[in-house]
Amino acid sequence: MHEIARLAGVSQSTVSRVLNGKPTVDPEKQAAVMKVIEELKFRPNVAARGLVGGKTMTIGVLTRSLGSPFFAQVLRGVGTALTGGDYSPIMALGADDDDADIDAINLLIERRVDALILQPGPAVQNDYLIDLATEIPLIVIGRCVTGIEKQCVYVRDAAAAYRATTYLIEKGHRIIAHISGMLSHPDAVERQEGYFRALRDHGLSIVPELVAEGDFTEHSGFLATETLLALRARYPFTAIFVANDQMAASARLTLYRHGISVPETISLFGFDDQTNAQFMIPPLSTIRQPAYEMGVLAAQTVLRLLARKPIQIPDLELELVERESVADLR
Amino acid sequence: MHEIARLAGVSQSTVSRVLNGKPTVDPEKQAAVMKVIEELKFRPNVAARGLVGGKTMTIGVLTRSLGSPFFAQVLRGVGTALTGGDYSPIMALGADDDDADIDAINLLIERRVDALILQPGPAVQNDYLIDLATEIPLIVIGRCVTGIEKQCVYVRDAAAAYRATTYLIEKGHRIIAHISGMLSHPDAVERQEGYFRALRDHGLSIVPELVAEGDFTEHSGFLATETLLALRARYPFTAIFVANDQMAASARLTLYRHGISVPETISLFGFDDQTNAQFMIPPLSTIRQPAYEMGVLAAQTVLRLLARKPIQIPDLELELVERESVADLR
DNA sequence: TTGTACGCGTTATCAT
DNA sequence: ATGATAACGCGTACAA
């Protein structure tokens, strides 16, 4: 800036004024400064601005496993909601198992982000989040943390799983298997509970063997389906409720390998409504998780938080998407 | 830091020394300082560090359309290659059409990133990139820019498309249709050229009508397939080479809707080897783009650039993945 | 309207 | 080994 000021024959403060569009500046000098800025391709240093202003105009985003389409969609929502605005996102990658999440959050804080959007893994305690929330504006995605529930963007997995299972029952299915996520993960537990509850409420018996634990990856879906298939003689199930679409995809392939037709012999129901769910053969009936919308909502809310406006996160629509992977047995 | 210094009874410089692990500091005072740091949950301000040091320890990553699994994978590679290191990535989202890409790059530069990893869209000129490369260390993904080709991570799409088409021919296919990407996109053109060249080299005639232009999205694959199918009476093609897996997925569904079996009646060949390609029914034969590895490579190379080490980007393996979507007609 | 001077949080260069 | 002090690039209160 000194350089600019020198070349334009003004003081550094004037350059600053021009940069920030202050009204109190002579149009002539204004033009001169602009000209020099153009020539030197000058761009203000955001870090320095942050130093004096106390704000960095960045929002820290913690995300896990970009491999999962779900997180990618959330991220996309955050990204598009933020583009064009004054704040830019800075990402940090966590991980499910260890405290990589905490490390990543610390990284973000060291960078003095003005706010945080978190998709915390199981390793992050609720207390930690509540504590953190007192220090910095933050939004939690995918978990309802009591105490800061107004800053949480989440969906009621159990209720959705209940609806999905009920749907299968209404279609005439009486023996329904389930492929769960890793049960160390709250989402997996919730979805399983919804499944159990629906069975119970409709007077169907719960068969523990008919629940195969996976870990949300395609590979585990493959294994779980094989396990289930081996039990088919004892428990002739006609449908499988799978805890996410990724596993449903590999389950479907496993069935194909065994020459079992879907949905005629075995029906499949997924969870998430990932992009490819609608292109499966047959198109997969599933629960639509509004991943993109969750990202947008999180970003918009964090912006309101920053602007000290009141926030109000609406209940997210969890939609049952009926396609062609479930047979009507009635 | 002043606060820490005061409470620990030392000078602010000493606190700085402790923070940076300088050897010349009394163990006793060291401990005292550490203690206060713990209590106050103090975290150094990276921006301020960047100000004095001239380095921000961040790498700017420009990416487009997070919706595409390909970019998501690249990003994942970049992310994991960077975690644990001294540099963190900061993302900016570009777009294909307008100069959102340029805006995004400017954003990154304002933030004084130490280096850039770019996946530039068609709107970004080569000259611009060459110019940019003189100002800041950078790596370009997915394009070979003459002049800075050593800083480019890319694959030879045309050669891969040639191989794919040749593979179909070797399997006995004589009339092969093609669904291309949008031809304003270099990748789409390259893939199409590989297809044309393979046809020509094997003495097969090129039928312009048998090329349906899509835009890499699922929806366009649907449309393109319908277009092709309408031509089937005139040109009884037995295979379709599709320019990416996303369109291949919707092409496959379209075929399913028409009751056309794959690969018995029509064979399908994709491009990318996205995760779900192996879970399609039947599993899709495709060209594997090492997206994740490209991300890792880009990150590692940019780190070497930053460390002023010599760089050497190896030729990336483009692998033909043979699965079950192509019939052997011989 | 414009310029001077200070401060933001940190590192680095000096003395001490 | 340690403490002042300058400097990094910018915004701004204050004075002119």
XYZ file of C-alpha atoms (C1' of nucleotides) in Angstrom:
692
model
C 0.000 0.000 0.000
C 2.864 2.346 0.689
C 4.064 1.682 -2.804
C 0.658 2.508 -4.234
C 0.465 5.653 -2.159
C 3.877 6.760 -3.337
C 3.133 6.191 -7.005
C -0.264 7.860 -6.790
C 1.132 10.784 -4.830
C -1.151 10.350 -1.851
C -0.870 8.944 1.631
C -1.318 5.333 2.550
C -4.509 6.145 4.450
C -6.066 7.487 1.302
C -5.298 4.283 -0.487
C -7.003 2.448 2.309
C -10.020 4.690 1.938
C -10.244 4.037 -1.751
C -9.964 0.324 -1.154
C -12.841 0.412 1.274
C -14.979 2.734 -0.791
C -15.124 5.495 1.802
C -17.110 8.471 0.515
C -14.722 11.129 1.767
C -12.184 11.014 -1.018
C -11.438 13.323 -3.912
C -12.607 11.732 -7.185
C -9.392 12.764 -8.872
C -7.102 11.089 -6.381
C -9.513 8.216 -6.288
C -8.963 7.635 -9.993
C -5.206 7.986 -9.665
C -5.108 5.396 -6.921
C -7.318 2.999 -8.831
C -5.058 3.284 -11.805
C -1.946 2.366 -9.881
C -3.783 -0.491 -8.227
C -4.667 -1.876 -11.621
C -1.143 -1.573 -12.908
C 0.401 -3.294 -9.936
C -2.360 -5.890 -9.748
C -2.564 -4.985 -6.124
C -4.738 -7.146 -3.874
C -5.246 -6.316 -0.226
C -3.943 -8.771 2.319
C -6.863 -10.368 4.075
C -4.703 -11.585 6.918
C -3.557 -8.091 7.746
C -7.109 -6.855 7.574
C -8.092 -9.597 9.925
C -5.390 -8.571 12.324
C -6.645 -5.051 12.763
C -10.314 -5.754 12.437
C -10.317 -8.865 14.574
C -12.231 -10.684 11.873
C -10.800 -12.943 9.193
C -13.909 -13.240 7.058
C -13.486 -16.980 6.939
C -15.732 -19.759 8.112
C -14.108 -22.965 9.206
C -15.726 -26.122 7.941
C -14.939 -29.448 9.526
C -15.869 -32.426 7.473
C -15.182 -36.111 7.479
C -14.475 -38.649 4.799
C -14.990 -36.761 1.576
C -15.411 -40.171 0.060
C -18.998 -40.265 1.181
C -21.395 -38.640 -1.256
C -23.444 -37.420 1.673
C -20.704 -35.199 3.038
C -19.769 -34.071 -0.431
C -23.328 -32.860 -0.934
C -23.374 -31.033 2.366
C -20.141 -29.362 1.423
C -21.534 -28.359 -1.895
C -24.463 -26.744 -0.141
C -22.174 -24.839 2.183
C -19.997 -23.782 -0.701
C -22.726 -22.434 -2.904
C -24.484 -20.664 -0.056
C -21.257 -18.886 0.753
C -20.102 -17.917 -2.723
C -20.629 -14.316 -3.568
C -20.798 -13.374 0.073
C -18.096 -11.793 2.185
C -17.035 -14.947 3.918
C -15.119 -17.821 2.397
C -14.957 -21.340 3.693
C -11.780 -22.987 4.821
C -11.955 -26.735 5.134
C -10.348 -29.107 7.534
C -10.599 -32.849 7.294
C -11.392 -34.917 10.326
C -11.646 -38.649 10.663
C -13.986 -41.010 12.386
C -11.782 -42.947 14.718
C -9.193 -40.950 16.664
C -9.177 -37.321 17.653
C -8.304 -36.074 14.216
C -11.518 -34.118 14.530
C -10.257 -32.187 17.509
C -6.948 -31.504 15.818
C -8.762 -30.221 12.786
C -10.922 -27.913 14.881
C -7.849 -26.551 16.591
C -6.307 -25.883 13.233
C -9.334 -23.860 12.285
C -9.225 -21.892 15.512
C -5.556 -21.114 15.067
C -6.528 -19.636 11.770
C -8.968 -17.429 13.643
C -11.971 -18.341 11.613
C -14.941 -16.196 12.526
C -17.289 -19.138 12.810
C -17.414 -22.886 12.558
C -19.546 -25.376 10.687
C -18.935 -28.821 12.093
C -19.844 -32.330 11.120
C -18.305 -33.925 14.169
C -17.516 -37.606 14.310
C -18.277 -39.873 17.250
C -14.974 -38.969 18.909
C -16.171 -35.433 19.592
C -18.025 -35.122 22.884
C -21.141 -33.038 23.272
C -19.599 -31.217 26.220
C -16.708 -30.182 24.084
C -19.066 -28.694 21.542
C -21.084 -26.847 24.149
C -17.885 -25.444 25.556
C -16.688 -24.439 22.125
C -19.963 -22.726 21.374
C -19.339 -20.219 24.135
C -16.155 -19.098 22.423
C -17.157 -18.960 18.798
C -20.324 -18.965 16.693
C -20.895 -22.474 15.449
C -23.310 -24.767 13.722
C -23.354 -28.518 14.160
C -24.487 -30.669 11.293
C -25.873 -34.146 11.738
C -26.236 -34.236 15.474
C -28.564 -32.689 18.008
C -26.514 -31.414 20.920
C -28.677 -30.649 23.934
C -27.857 -27.189 25.201
C -27.144 -25.752 21.785
C -29.896 -27.519 19.893
C -30.843 -24.305 18.160
C -27.484 -24.364 16.430
C -27.884 -27.886 15.149
C -28.910 -28.941 11.680
C -30.040 -32.520 11.789
C -32.735 -34.919 10.797
C -34.612 -37.422 12.867
C -33.091 -40.637 11.634
C -35.097 -42.877 13.927
C -38.410 -41.493 12.722
C -37.356 -41.880 9.106
C -36.217 -45.454 9.671
C -39.528 -46.111 11.357
C -41.381 -44.821 8.324
C -39.255 -46.850 5.964
C -39.865 -50.053 7.872
C -43.543 -49.292 8.218
C -43.704 -48.765 4.481
C -42.298 -52.238 3.939
C -44.787 -53.710 6.360
C -47.656 -51.956 4.662
C -46.514 -53.438 1.403
C -47.121 -56.825 2.947
C -43.626 -57.767 4.073
C -43.592 -59.778 7.284
C -40.008 -60.864 7.668
C -37.678 -57.928 7.128
C -33.913 -58.012 7.507
C -31.748 -55.025 8.312
C -28.205 -54.044 7.418
C -27.065 -51.472 9.936
C -24.159 -49.055 10.047
C -21.457 -49.510 12.657
C -23.303 -49.404 15.921
C -20.690 -47.173 17.504
C -22.183 -44.481 15.326
C -25.301 -42.708 16.674
C -26.912 -42.524 13.242
C -26.629 -46.262 12.842
C -28.180 -46.848 16.238
C -31.038 -44.464 15.518
C -31.849 -46.104 12.229
C -31.779 -49.507 13.816
C -34.049 -48.370 16.597
C -36.559 -46.993 14.151
C -36.555 -50.373 12.459
C -37.043 -52.229 15.729
C -39.802 -49.947 16.883
C -41.744 -50.249 13.642
C -41.540 -54.022 13.836
C -42.725 -54.042 17.423
C -45.538 -51.553 16.839
C -46.886 -53.730 14.076
C -46.747 -56.907 16.081
C -43.862 -58.438 14.204
C -41.164 -60.305 16.040
C -37.641 -58.955 16.218
C -35.075 -61.485 15.119
C -31.588 -60.392 16.208
C -29.906 -62.605 13.608
C -31.714 -60.690 10.901
C -29.680 -57.601 11.701
C -26.270 -57.634 10.037
C -23.865 -54.920 11.104
C -22.011 -53.074 8.378
C -20.058 -49.828 8.519
C -21.754 -47.726 5.840
C -19.217 -48.686 3.155
C -19.990 -50.644 0.018
C -17.686 -53.418 1.018
C -19.468 -54.041 4.290
C -22.795 -54.129 2.478
C -21.480 -56.970 0.437
C -20.446 -58.948 3.519
C -23.640 -58.231 5.409
C -25.799 -59.389 2.533
C -23.927 -62.664 2.301
C -24.439 -63.182 6.010
C -28.139 -62.528 5.671
C -28.494 -64.766 2.647
C -27.013 -67.670 4.567
C -29.869 -67.327 7.049
C -32.558 -67.319 4.441
C -33.546 -70.960 4.847
C -34.367 -70.386 8.504
C -35.792 -66.907 8.101
C -37.340 -66.454 4.664
C -37.194 -62.657 4.631
C -38.683 -60.838 1.667
C -37.133 -57.434 2.212
C -33.994 -55.760 3.506
C -33.934 -52.325 5.021
C -30.412 -51.037 4.485
C -29.018 -48.188 6.609
C -27.562 -46.280 3.674
C -27.594 -46.272 -0.108
C -23.945 -47.142 -0.450
C -24.516 -50.473 1.244
C -27.774 -50.912 -0.618
C -25.853 -50.691 -3.887
C -23.526 -53.510 -2.950
C -26.397 -55.487 -1.461
C -28.162 -55.242 -4.774
C -25.098 -56.478 -6.613
C -24.750 -59.381 -4.224
C -28.331 -60.349 -4.904
C -27.638 -60.137 -8.633
C -24.696 -62.463 -8.212
C -26.918 -64.958 -6.461
C -29.468 -64.700 -9.225
C -32.033 -63.260 -6.857
C -34.298 -60.776 -8.551
C -35.147 -57.416 -7.042
C -37.827 -56.669 -6.090
C -39.658 -59.862 -7.097
C -37.847 -62.145 -4.664
C -36.280 -59.714 -2.268
C -37.156 -56.056 -1.868
C -34.587 -53.429 -0.999
C -34.992 -50.163 0.835
C -32.169 -47.678 1.303
C -31.395 -44.509 3.214
C -29.936 -41.176 1.997
C -31.134 -40.909 -1.585
C -27.697 -40.462 -3.015
C -27.536 -39.417 -6.614
C -27.031 -42.881 -7.945
C -29.990 -44.338 -6.046
C -32.307 -43.262 -8.842
C -30.107 -44.930 -11.429
C -29.876 -48.283 -9.784
C -31.508 -51.255 -11.449
C -34.230 -51.135 -10.367
C -34.282 -47.560 -9.032
C -33.974 -47.698 -5.265
C -36.736 -46.724 -2.896
C -35.116 -44.815 -0.100
C -35.286 -42.057 2.461
C -34.149 -38.754 1.120
C -31.667 -36.977 3.347
C -31.604 -33.350 2.300
C -27.803 -33.203 2.375
C -27.425 -30.263 0.048
C -30.141 -28.310 1.819
C -28.532 -29.052 5.161
C -25.315 -27.516 3.899
C -27.110 -24.434 2.611
C -29.057 -24.090 5.827
C -25.928 -24.425 7.948
C -24.162 -21.742 5.935
C -27.096 -19.355 6.008
C -27.547 -19.823 9.719
C -23.902 -19.281 10.483
C -24.100 -16.055 8.511
C -27.042 -14.925 10.620
C -25.132 -15.855 13.736
C -22.270 -13.686 12.526
C -24.637 -10.827 11.803
C -26.146 -11.302 15.262
C -29.537 -11.881 13.765
C -31.919 -14.275 15.461
C -31.671 -17.788 14.136
C -34.357 -20.340 13.609
C -33.551 -23.653 12.022
C -36.662 -25.244 10.539
C -37.372 -28.932 10.820
C -35.924 -30.618 7.793
C -38.136 -32.650 5.520
C -37.238 -36.290 5.488
C -38.957 -37.635 2.483
C -39.772 -41.194 1.600
C -38.875 -41.658 -2.036
C -40.884 -44.452 -3.541
C -39.245 -46.039 -6.546
C -39.144 -49.583 -7.789
C -37.100 -51.716 -5.451
C -39.973 -52.798 -3.225
C -42.537 -55.408 -4.245
C -46.148 -55.077 -3.228
C -47.011 -58.396 -1.588
C -50.616 -57.621 -0.827
C 0.733 -13.213 24.227
C 1.199 -10.187 26.408
C -1.291 -11.652 28.788
C 0.545 -14.961 28.889
C 3.833 -13.195 29.426
C 2.407 -11.176 32.284
C 0.895 -14.154 34.059
C 4.003 -16.266 33.589
C 6.260 -13.459 34.701
C 8.344 -13.387 31.565
C 8.579 -11.239 28.481
C 6.460 -11.654 25.421
C 9.514 -12.681 23.411
C 10.065 -15.610 25.687
C 6.524 -16.758 25.159
C 7.177 -16.641 21.444
C 10.276 -18.747 21.928
C 8.385 -21.350 23.890
C 5.719 -21.453 21.241
C 8.271 -22.087 18.546
C 10.271 -24.578 20.548
C 13.484 -22.553 20.495
C 16.218 -24.302 22.475
C 17.480 -21.228 24.276
C 14.940 -21.074 27.049
C 15.103 -21.898 30.744
C 13.196 -25.133 31.435
C 11.628 -23.575 34.481
C 10.180 -20.601 32.658
C 9.286 -22.883 29.824
C 7.069 -24.900 32.139
C 5.512 -21.786 33.631
C 4.616 -20.466 30.219
C 3.210 -23.777 29.082
C 1.040 -23.885 32.138
C -0.507 -20.501 31.519
C -1.020 -21.384 27.867
C -2.964 -24.444 28.901
C -5.101 -22.535 31.334
C -6.000 -19.820 28.906
C -6.429 -22.266 26.034
C -4.179 -19.980 24.114
C -3.712 -20.604 20.389
C -1.320 -18.553 18.304
C -2.796 -16.414 15.570
C -1.736 -17.804 12.233
C -2.651 -14.616 10.423
C -0.266 -12.557 12.507
C 2.447 -15.137 11.959
C 1.789 -14.928 8.278
C 2.075 -11.179 8.384
C 5.575 -11.129 9.709
C 6.828 -14.262 8.046
C 5.277 -13.540 4.694
C 3.882 -17.051 4.623
C 0.374 -18.097 5.565
C 0.941 -21.838 5.550
C -2.152 -22.314 3.462
C -2.603 -23.817 0.044
C -5.428 -22.526 -2.067
C -7.475 -25.154 -3.841
C -9.739 -24.195 -6.679
C -12.338 -26.758 -7.533
C -15.478 -26.930 -9.563
C -18.810 -28.593 -9.071
C -18.394 -30.596 -5.909
C -21.346 -32.551 -7.172
C -19.123 -34.555 -9.419
C -17.622 -37.589 -7.724
C -14.459 -37.080 -9.739
C -13.661 -33.713 -8.188
C -14.681 -34.957 -4.792
C -12.130 -37.728 -5.102
C -9.392 -35.360 -6.192
C -10.192 -33.180 -3.236
C -10.040 -36.125 -0.935
C -6.584 -36.924 -2.250
C -5.417 -33.374 -1.712
C -6.909 -33.333 1.743
C -5.342 -36.517 2.995
C -1.953 -35.716 1.484
C -1.968 -32.431 3.346
C -3.238 -33.559 6.729
C -0.588 -33.787 9.354
C 1.665 -31.441 7.421
C 2.283 -27.767 8.069
C 0.034 -26.503 5.346
C -3.747 -26.552 5.324
C -5.960 -26.308 2.306
C -8.422 -23.517 1.759
C -11.026 -24.164 -0.866
C -12.678 -21.897 -3.325
C -15.470 -22.944 -5.606
C -15.413 -22.029 -9.240
C -17.951 -22.740 -11.927
C -17.811 -23.871 -15.490
C -19.512 -21.093 -17.385
C -18.566 -17.568 -16.404
C -15.425 -16.245 -14.807
C -16.326 -17.495 -11.389
C -13.060 -19.367 -11.622
C -11.054 -16.166 -11.904
C -12.953 -14.598 -9.040
C -12.261 -17.622 -6.926
C -8.564 -17.505 -7.712
C -8.455 -13.843 -6.789
C -10.110 -14.663 -3.529
C -7.387 -17.151 -2.809
C -4.676 -14.662 -3.673
C -6.197 -12.033 -1.413
C -5.868 -14.563 1.314
C -2.194 -14.786 0.476
C -2.109 -18.509 0.069
C 1.429 -19.760 -0.365
C 0.552 -21.927 -3.326
C -2.310 -22.914 -5.566
C -3.805 -26.185 -6.712
C -6.129 -25.480 -9.607
C -8.719 -27.454 -11.492
C -9.496 -24.704 -13.940
C -12.634 -24.717 -16.025
C -12.756 -23.899 -19.722
C -13.151 -20.182 -18.970
C -9.591 -19.985 -17.675
C -7.069 -19.282 -20.425
C -3.717 -20.991 -20.595
C -1.968 -17.633 -20.822
C -3.552 -16.566 -17.596
C -2.224 -19.663 -15.884
C 1.272 -19.203 -17.264
C 1.212 -15.633 -16.070
C -0.031 -16.678 -12.671
C 2.662 -19.303 -12.373
C 5.328 -16.616 -12.405
C 3.818 -15.063 -9.297
C 3.005 -18.062 -7.179
C 3.819 -21.769 -7.022
C 0.972 -23.656 -8.609
C -0.175 -27.015 -9.845
C -2.794 -27.497 -12.515
C -4.976 -30.573 -12.391
C -6.688 -32.015 -15.423
C -5.088 -29.951 -18.121
C -1.696 -29.839 -19.778
C -0.631 -26.223 -20.111
C 2.271 -25.839 -22.499
C 4.942 -23.746 -20.867
C 4.314 -25.057 -17.379
C 3.646 -28.653 -18.299
C 5.886 -29.853 -15.497
C 3.390 -28.406 -13.049
C 0.426 -30.198 -14.544
C -1.216 -33.345 -13.290
C -3.281 -34.816 -16.064
C -4.084 -37.949 -17.935
C -4.149 -38.559 -21.633
C -7.865 -38.799 -22.200
C -7.612 -39.307 -25.935
C -5.326 -42.295 -25.571
C -7.619 -43.835 -22.984
C -10.688 -43.303 -25.134
C -8.783 -44.885 -28.008
C -8.067 -47.918 -25.890
C -11.648 -48.187 -24.749
C -12.991 -48.049 -28.269
C -10.371 -50.482 -29.496
C -11.386 -52.838 -26.731
C -14.972 -52.780 -27.978
C -13.818 -53.415 -31.525
C -11.681 -56.320 -30.411
C -14.699 -57.792 -28.717
C -16.326 -57.892 -32.104
C -18.396 -54.732 -32.079
C -18.649 -53.062 -35.462
C -21.181 -50.306 -34.972
C -20.382 -48.340 -31.836
C -22.242 -45.274 -30.658
C -20.785 -42.572 -28.447
C -22.239 -40.270 -25.826
C -19.877 -37.337 -25.449
C -19.513 -34.614 -22.854
C -20.210 -31.030 -23.809
C -17.866 -30.354 -26.661
C -16.904 -26.963 -25.295
C -14.969 -28.941 -22.744
C -11.483 -30.129 -23.768
C -11.873 -33.465 -21.998
C -15.009 -34.202 -23.967
C -13.288 -33.365 -27.222
C -10.288 -35.526 -26.390
C -12.418 -38.506 -25.534
C -14.389 -38.112 -28.689
C -11.243 -37.868 -30.758
C -9.881 -41.047 -29.244
C -13.124 -42.734 -30.216
C -12.955 -41.412 -33.785
C -9.333 -42.357 -34.210
C -9.863 -45.900 -32.990
C -12.755 -46.336 -35.402
C -10.714 -45.001 -38.298
C -7.619 -47.025 -37.469
C -9.673 -50.177 -37.514
C -11.337 -49.406 -40.786
C -14.753 -48.693 -39.335
C -16.820 -45.858 -40.665
C -17.545 -42.817 -38.564
C -21.233 -42.037 -38.370
C -21.782 -38.503 -37.028
C -25.357 -39.279 -36.004
C -24.052 -41.982 -33.720
C -22.444 -39.354 -31.505
C -24.909 -37.828 -29.064
C -23.673 -34.847 -27.115
C -24.339 -34.798 -23.404
C -22.842 -32.629 -20.680
C -21.452 -35.193 -18.252
C -24.559 -35.140 -16.051
C -26.903 -38.052 -15.472
C -29.800 -36.204 -16.967
C -28.030 -35.620 -20.253
C -27.100 -39.286 -20.426
C -30.743 -40.112 -20.328
C -31.548 -37.780 -23.211
C -28.578 -38.857 -25.291
C -29.490 -42.506 -24.944
C -33.025 -41.867 -26.105
C -31.667 -40.026 -29.113
C -29.396 -42.907 -29.938
C -32.096 -45.496 -29.455
C -34.298 -43.713 -31.983
C -31.574 -44.260 -34.557
C -31.205 -47.919 -33.874
C -33.284 -49.089 -36.808
C -30.966 -47.313 -39.227
C -27.767 -47.991 -37.343
C -27.992 -51.220 -35.380
C -25.203 -50.427 -32.935
C -24.237 -53.067 -30.411
C -22.251 -50.916 -28.020
C -22.113 -47.413 -26.587
C -18.920 -45.791 -25.420
C -20.000 -43.207 -22.855
C -17.722 -40.290 -21.954
C -18.196 -40.676 -18.213
C -19.678 -43.061 -15.677
C -22.381 -40.671 -14.550
C -23.934 -40.677 -18.001
C -23.304 -44.399 -18.304
C -25.449 -44.943 -15.225
C -28.416 -43.135 -16.685
C -27.824 -44.739 -20.072
C -28.039 -48.090 -18.391
C -31.306 -47.176 -16.726
C -32.726 -45.949 -19.996
C -31.860 -49.273 -21.575
C -33.544 -51.051 -18.679
C -36.679 -49.004 -19.239
C -36.705 -50.059 -22.860
C -36.286 -53.661 -21.864
C -32.925 -53.842 -23.581
C -30.550 -56.148 -21.775
C -26.974 -55.217 -21.027
C -24.643 -56.495 -22.273
C -26.508 -59.116 -24.320
C -28.199 -56.650 -26.663
C -26.211 -53.503 -26.113
C -22.838 -53.233 -24.440
C -21.841 -50.252 -22.348
C -18.425 -48.795 -21.681
C -17.806 -45.889 -19.321
C -15.053 -43.518 -18.305
C -13.767 -42.543 -14.816
C -14.392 -45.648 -12.736
C -16.396 -43.850 -10.136
C -17.137 -45.774 -6.999
C -20.541 -46.903 -8.070
C -19.351 -48.236 -11.451
C -18.458 -51.519 -9.830
C -21.888 -51.802 -8.254
C -23.886 -51.248 -11.379
C -25.958 -54.079 -12.771
C -24.006 -55.430 -14.503
C -20.756 -53.956 -13.172
C -19.507 -51.392 -15.648
C -16.398 -51.808 -17.744
C -14.685 -48.463 -17.764
C -11.477 -46.467 -17.821
C -10.122 -45.808 -14.410
C -9.171 -42.186 -13.811
C -6.869 -42.086 -10.816
C -8.707 -39.127 -9.296
C -7.627 -39.728 -5.741
C -4.027 -40.302 -6.776
C -4.102 -37.128 -8.849
C -5.106 -35.196 -5.769
C -2.379 -36.772 -3.696
C 0.182 -36.153 -6.392
C -0.854 -32.540 -6.797
C -0.556 -31.938 -3.069
C 2.794 -33.652 -2.777
C 4.166 -31.759 -5.728
C 2.985 -28.426 -4.472
C 4.709 -29.190 -1.194
C 7.943 -29.871 -3.052
C 7.495 -26.651 -4.973
C 7.138 -24.830 -1.681
C 10.242 -26.532 -0.321
C 12.048 -25.613 -3.537
C 12.791 -29.208 -4.228
C 12.918 -30.424 -7.806
C 9.607 -31.744 -9.028
C 8.874 -34.595 -11.322
C 5.320 -35.623 -12.041
C 5.146 -39.202 -13.274
C 2.851 -40.290 -16.045
C -0.387 -41.406 -14.499
C -1.669 -44.895 -15.110
C -4.917 -44.936 -17.007
C -6.223 -48.369 -16.513
C -8.848 -50.232 -18.489
C -11.110 -51.927 -15.989
C -12.786 -54.915 -17.529
C -16.031 -55.847 -15.865
C -19.268 -57.237 -17.193
C -21.005 -54.612 -19.301
C -19.450 -55.594 -22.621
C -20.502 -58.660 -24.584
C -17.981 -60.702 -26.493
C -19.376 -60.950 -30.012
C -16.601 -63.034 -31.493
C -10.754 16.129 2.267
C -6.234 14.401 3.671
C -2.172 12.958 6.268
C 0.055 11.277 10.824
C 0.443 8.047 14.091
C -0.883 4.070 16.447
C -2.237 -0.711 17.107
C -3.665 -5.507 15.751
C -0.416 -10.484 17.243
C 3.502 -12.306 15.992
C 8.617 -13.152 14.740
C 13.310 -11.583 14.371
C 17.177 -8.642 15.454
C 19.414 -6.697 18.501
C 21.506 -5.680 22.954
C 22.065 -7.098 27.506
C 19.103 -17.011 28.347
C 16.178 -12.972 28.027
C 13.966 -8.564 27.170
C 13.203 -4.388 24.340
C 12.039 -2.980 19.837
C 11.199 -2.877 14.919
C 8.557 -4.704 11.328
C 4.818 -7.239 8.675
C 0.053 -4.775 5.866
C -3.709 -2.761 6.973
C -7.695 0.292 9.233
C -8.806 4.255 11.782
C -9.044 7.960 15.371
C -7.281 12.183 15.413
C -5.421 16.271 13.960
C -4.841 19.462 10.216
